CSV table of N, CA, C and O and ligand atoms in Angstrom, one decimal:
chain,number,residue,atom,x,y,z
A,186,MET,N,-24.5,0.6,20.4
A,186,MET,CA,-23.8,-0.3,20.2
A,186,MET,C,-23.5,-1.0,21.6
A,186,MET,O,-23.2,-0.3,22.8
A,187,ASP,N,-23.6,-2.0,21.8
A,187,ASP,CA,-23.3,-3.1,23.2
A,187,ASP,C,-22.4,-3.2,23.1
A,187,ASP,O,-21.4,-3.3,22.1
A,188,GLU,N,-22.0,-3.9,24.2
A,188,GLU,CA,-20.5,-4.3,24.4
A,188,GLU,C,-19.8,-5.4,23.7
A,188,GLU,O,-18.3,-5.1,22.8
A,189,ALA,N,-20.4,-6.3,23.1
A,189,ALA,CA,-20.1,-7.1,22.4
A,189,ALA,C,-19.3,-6.6,20.9
A,189,ALA,O,-18.7,-7.1,20.4
A,190,HIS,N,-20.4,-5.6,20.1
A,190,HIS,CA,-20.2,-5.0,19.1
A,190,HIS,C,-19.2,-4.3,19.1
A,190,HIS,O,-18.3,-4.5,17.7
A,191,PHE,N,-18.7,-3.7,20.3
A,191,PHE,CA,-18.0,-2.5,20.3
A,191,PHE,C,-16.4,-3.3,20.4
A,191,PHE,O,-15.8,-2.9,20.0
A,192,GLU,N,-16.3,-4.5,21.4
A,192,GLU,CA,-15.4,-5.4,21.1
A,192,GLU,C,-15.3,-5.7,19.4
A,192,GLU,O,-14.0,-5.6,19.2
A,193,MET,N,-15.7,-5.9,18.8
A,193,MET,CA,-16.2,-6.4,17.4
A,193,MET,C,-15.3,-5.7,16.4
A,193,MET,O,-14.5,-5.5,16.1
A,194,ALA,N,-16.3,-4.8,17.1
A,194,ALA,CA,-15.0,-3.2,16.0
A,194,ALA,C,-13.7,-2.5,16.3
A,194,ALA,O,-13.3,-2.5,14.9
A,195,GLN,N,-13.6,-2.8,17.7
A,195,GLN,CA,-12.0,-2.9,18.0
A,195,GLN,C,-11.0,-4.1,17.6
A,195,GLN,O,-10.2,-3.6,16.3
A,196,ARG,N,-11.8,-4.9,17.6
A,196,ARG,CA,-10.9,-6.5,17.2
A,196,ARG,C,-10.9,-5.9,15.2
A,196,ARG,O,-9.4,-6.6,14.6
A,197,LEU,N,-11.7,-5.5,14.8
A,197,LEU,CA,-11.7,-5.3,13.2
A,197,LEU,C,-10.3,-4.8,13.2
A,197,LEU,O,-9.9,-4.8,12.0
A,198,GLN,N,-11.3,-3.1,13.5
A,198,GLN,CA,-10.1,-2.7,13.2
A,198,GLN,C,-8.4,-2.5,13.8
A,198,GLN,O,-7.5,-2.1,12.9
A,199,GLU,N,-8.4,-3.4,14.4
A,199,GLU,CA,-6.9,-4.0,14.8
A,199,GLU,C,-6.0,-4.9,14.0
A,199,GLU,O,-5.1,-4.7,13.2
A,200,ALA,N,-7.2,-5.8,13.3
A,200,ALA,CA,-6.8,-6.7,12.4
A,200,ALA,C,-6.3,-5.6,10.8
A,200,ALA,O,-5.4,-6.2,10.4
A,201,GLN,N,-7.2,-4.9,11.1
A,201,GLN,CA,-6.9,-3.9,9.5
A,201,GLN,C,-5.8,-2.9,9.7
A,201,GLN,O,-5.1,-2.5,8.3
A,202,LEU,N,-5.1,-2.6,11.3
A,202,LEU,CA,-4.6,-1.6,10.9
A,202,LEU,C,-3.5,-3.0,11.0
A,202,LEU,O,-2.4,-2.4,10.3
A,203,GLN,N,-3.2,-4.4,11.3
A,203,GLN,CA,-2.1,-5.3,11.2
A,203,GLN,C,-1.9,-5.6,9.7
A,203,GLN,O,-0.6,-5.6,9.1
A,204,GLN,N,-2.9,-5.6,8.9
A,204,GLN,CA,-2.9,-5.8,7.2
A,204,GLN,C,-1.9,-4.8,7.1
A,204,GLN,O,-1.4,-4.8,5.8
A,205,SER,N,-2.9,-3.5,7.2
A,205,SER,CA,-1.8,-2.4,7.0
A,205,SER,C,-0.4,-2.1,6.7
A,205,SER,O,0.4,-1.8,6.2
A,206,LEU,N,-0.1,-2.4,8.0
A,206,LEU,CA,1.3,-2.5,8.7
A,206,LEU,C,1.8,-3.8,7.5
A,206,LEU,O,3.3,-3.8,7.1
A,207,ALA,N,1.5,-4.5,7.6
A,207,ALA,CA,1.9,-5.9,6.5
A,207,ALA,C,2.4,-5.2,5.1
A,207,ALA,O,3.1,-5.8,4.6
A,208,SER,N,1.1,-4.8,4.9
A,208,SER,CA,1.5,-4.5,3.1
A,208,SER,C,2.4,-3.7,2.7
A,208,SER,O,3.2,-3.5,1.8
A,209,ARG,N,2.4,-2.5,3.9
A,209,ARG,CA,3.7,-1.4,4.1
A,209,ARG,C,4.6,-2.7,3.8
A,209,ARG,O,5.9,-1.6,3.2
A,210,VAL,N,5.4,-3.3,5.0
A,210,VAL,CA,6.5,-3.8,4.8
A,210,VAL,C,7.0,-4.9,3.8
A,210,VAL,O,8.2,-4.2,3.1
A,211,GLN,N,6.0,-5.3,2.6
A,211,GLN,CA,6.2,-5.4,1.3
A,211,GLN,C,6.3,-4.5,0.4
A,211,GLN,O,7.1,-4.8,-0.6
A,212,TYR,N,6.1,-3.2,1.3
A,212,TYR,CA,6.0,-2.1,0.1
A,212,TYR,C,7.2,-1.8,0.0
A,212,TYR,O,7.8,-1.5,-1.3
A,213,GLN,N,7.6,-2.1,1.0
A,213,GLN,CA,9.7,-1.8,1.1
A,213,GLN,C,10.1,-3.6,0.4
A,213,GLN,O,11.2,-2.8,0.1
A,214,GLY,N,10.0,-3.4,-0.2
A,214,GLY,CA,10.7,-4.8,-0.4
A,214,GLY,C,11.2,-4.9,-2.5
A,214,GLY,O,11.4,-3.4,-2.9
A,215,GLU,N,11.1,-5.4,-3.2
A,215,GLU,CA,11.4,-5.3,-4.5
A,215,GLU,C,11.2,-4.3,-5.3
A,215,GLU,O,9.4,-4.6,-5.6
A,216,SER,N,11.7,-3.6,-5.7
A,216,SER,CA,10.8,-2.1,-7.2
A,216,SER,C,10.0,-3.7,-8.5
A,216,SER,O,11.0,-4.5,-9.2
A,217,ALA,N,9.4,-3.2,-8.6
A,217,ALA,CA,9.0,-3.4,-10.1
A,217,ALA,C,9.7,-3.2,-11.2
A,217,ALA,O,9.6,-2.0,-11.0
A,218,GLU,N,9.5,-3.8,-12.0
A,218,GLU,CA,10.4,-3.8,-13.5
A,218,GLU,C,9.5,-2.4,-14.5
A,218,GLU,O,9.9,-1.7,-14.9
A,219,PHE,N,8.2,-3.3,-14.2
A,219,PHE,CA,7.3,-2.6,-15.1
A,219,PHE,C,5.5,-2.1,-14.1
A,219,PHE,O,5.5,-2.3,-13.1
A,220,CYS,N,5.6,-0.8,-14.7
A,220,CYS,CA,4.2,-0.4,-13.3
A,220,CYS,C,3.0,-1.6,-13.7
A,220,CYS,O,3.2,-2.2,-14.8
A,221,ALA,N,2.6,-1.5,-12.1
A,221,ALA,CA,1.5,-3.1,-11.6
A,221,ALA,C,0.3,-2.1,-13.1
A,221,ALA,O,-0.3,-2.6,-13.2
A,222,THR,N,0.5,-1.1,-13.2
A,222,THR,CA,-1.1,-0.1,-13.7
A,222,THR,C,-1.3,0.1,-15.5
A,222,THR,O,-1.9,-0.3,-15.6
A,223,CYS,N,-0.1,0.3,-15.5
A,223,CYS,CA,-0.3,0.7,-17.3
A,223,CYS,C,1.2,0.4,-18.0
A,223,CYS,O,1.3,0.2,-19.2
A,224,ASP,N,2.3,-1.3,-17.5
A,224,ASP,CA,2.4,-1.8,-18.2
A,224,ASP,C,4.1,-1.2,-18.2
A,224,ASP,O,4.6,-1.7,-19.2
A,225,VAL,N,4.2,0.5,-17.9
A,225,VAL,CA,5.2,1.1,-18.5
A,225,VAL,C,6.2,0.8,-17.6
A,225,VAL,O,6.2,0.4,-16.3
A,226,GLU,N,7.5,0.7,-18.5
A,226,GLU,CA,9.0,0.4,-18.0
A,226,GLU,C,9.6,1.5,-16.6
A,226,GLU,O,9.3,2.6,-17.2
A,227,ILE,N,9.9,1.1,-15.6
A,227,ILE,CA,9.4,2.2,-14.2
A,227,ILE,C,11.2,1.9,-14.9
A,227,ILE,O,12.1,1.1,-14.4
A,228,PRO,N,12.1,3.5,-14.8
A,228,PRO,CA,13.3,3.9,-14.6
A,228,PRO,C,13.7,3.2,-13.2
A,228,PRO,O,13.9,3.1,-13.0
A,229,GLN,N,15.3,2.8,-13.8
A,229,GLN,CA,16.2,2.3,-13.1
A,229,GLN,C,16.6,3.1,-11.7
A,229,GLN,O,16.0,2.9,-10.3
A,230,ALA,N,16.4,4.5,-11.8
A,230,ALA,CA,16.3,5.6,-11.1
A,230,ALA,C,15.5,5.7,-10.1
A,230,ALA,O,15.6,5.6,-8.8
A,231,ARG,N,14.3,5.3,-10.7
A,231,ARG,CA,13.5,5.3,-9.4
A,231,ARG,C,13.2,4.1,-8.9
A,231,ARG,O,12.9,4.5,-7.9
A,232,ARG,N,13.2,3.7,-9.3
A,232,ARG,CA,13.2,1.9,-8.9
A,232,ARG,C,14.5,1.8,-7.2
A,232,ARG,O,13.9,1.8,-6.3
A,233,LEU,N,15.2,2.9,-7.6
A,233,LEU,CA,15.9,2.6,-6.7
A,233,LEU,C,16.0,3.7,-5.5
A,233,LEU,O,16.2,3.6,-4.3
A,234,ALA,N,15.2,4.9,-6.3
A,234,ALA,CA,15.0,6.1,-5.6
A,234,ALA,C,14.0,5.6,-4.4
A,234,ALA,O,13.4,6.2,-3.2
A,235,VAL,N,12.9,4.5,-4.8
A,235,VAL,CA,11.6,4.5,-4.5
A,235,VAL,C,12.1,3.1,-4.2
A,235,VAL,O,11.0,2.7,-5.1
A,236,PRO,N,12.2,2.5,-2.9
A,236,PRO,CA,12.4,0.9,-2.9
A,236,PRO,C,11.3,0.4,-3.1
A,236,PRO,O,10.1,0.6,-1.9
A,237,GLY,N,10.1,-0.7,-3.8
A,237,GLY,CA,9.5,-1.2,-3.8
A,237,GLY,C,8.1,-0.6,-4.2
A,237,GLY,O,7.2,-1.0,-4.2
A,238,CYS,N,8.8,0.7,-5.2
A,238,CYS,CA,7.4,1.1,-6.0
A,238,CYS,C,7.1,0.0,-6.7
A,238,CYS,O,7.9,-0.8,-7.5
A,239,GLN,N,5.6,0.1,-6.7
A,239,GLN,CA,5.3,-1.2,-8.2
A,239,GLN,C,4.5,0.0,-9.3
A,239,GLN,O,4.1,-0.2,-10.3
A,240,LEU,N,4.6,1.5,-9.3
A,240,LEU,CA,4.0,2.2,-10.1
A,240,LEU,C,4.7,3.3,-10.9
A,240,LEU,O,6.0,3.7,-10.5
A,241,CYS,N,5.1,3.4,-11.9
A,241,CYS,CA,5.7,4.3,-12.7
A,241,CYS,C,5.1,5.5,-12.1
A,241,CYS,O,4.2,6.1,-11.5
A,242,VAL,N,5.4,7.3,-12.3
A,242,VAL,CA,5.7,8.4,-11.8
A,242,VAL,C,4.2,8.5,-12.1
A,242,VAL,O,3.7,9.2,-11.3
A,243,ASP,N,3.8,9.1,-13.4
A,243,ASP,CA,2.1,9.1,-13.8
A,243,ASP,C,1.8,8.6,-13.1
A,243,ASP,O,0.3,9.0,-12.1
A,244,CYS,N,1.4,6.9,-12.9
A,244,CYS,CA,0.3,6.8,-11.9
A,244,CYS,C,0.6,7.2,-10.4
A,244,CYS,O,-0.9,6.7,-10.0
A,245,GLN,N,1.5,6.7,-10.6
A,245,GLN,CA,1.8,6.8,-8.7
A,245,GLN,C,1.3,8.7,-8.4
A,245,GLN,O,0.9,8.6,-7.2
A,246,GLY,N,1.6,8.9,-9.3
A,246,GLY,CA,1.2,10.7,-8.8
A,246,GLY,C,-0.4,10.6,-9.0
A,246,GLY,O,-0.9,11.1,-8.2
A,247,LEU,N,-1.1,10.0,-9.9
A,247,LEU,CA,-2.4,9.9,-9.6
A,247,LEU,C,-2.8,9.1,-8.4
A,247,LEU,O,-4.0,9.9,-8.2
A,248,GLN,N,-2.4,8.6,-7.8
A,248,GLN,CA,-2.9,7.8,-7.1
A,248,GLN,C,-2.8,8.5,-5.4
A,248,GLN,O,-3.4,8.9,-4.6
A,249,GLU,N,-1.4,9.6,-5.8
A,249,GLU,CA,-1.3,10.0,-4.3
A,249,GLU,C,-2.6,11.8,-4.7
A,249,GLU,O,-3.1,11.9,-3.5
A,250,VAL,N,-3.0,12.1,-5.5
A,250,VAL,CA,-3.9,13.1,-5.8
A,250,VAL,C,-4.9,12.3,-5.4
A,250,VAL,O,-6.1,13.2,-4.7
A,251,ARG,N,-5.4,11.1,-5.8
A,251,ARG,CA,-7.2,10.7,-5.4
A,251,ARG,C,-6.9,10.7,-3.8
A,251,ARG,O,-8.0,10.3,-3.2
A,252,ARG,N,-5.7,10.4,-3.1
A,252,ARG,CA,-5.8,10.3,-2.0
A,252,ARG,C,-6.4,11.6,-0.6
A,252,ARG,O,-5.9,12.4,-1.4
B,198,LIG,ZN1,2.6,3.7,-14.9
């Protein structure tokens, strides 16, 4: 890998990091009333406990297992 390519890869990595940070900030925003995946209503207790949640408990659980 020559220097120019290395620099480009680094810049790309940085941009991705910034993007993931930005989306994490958005995640702290308003909680969704309905699950983004299965459209089930998210209980208010969960919306308050997990600020910015977009998924019901089931879908969130599935996502965390996949990770
Ligand atoms: Zn769901």
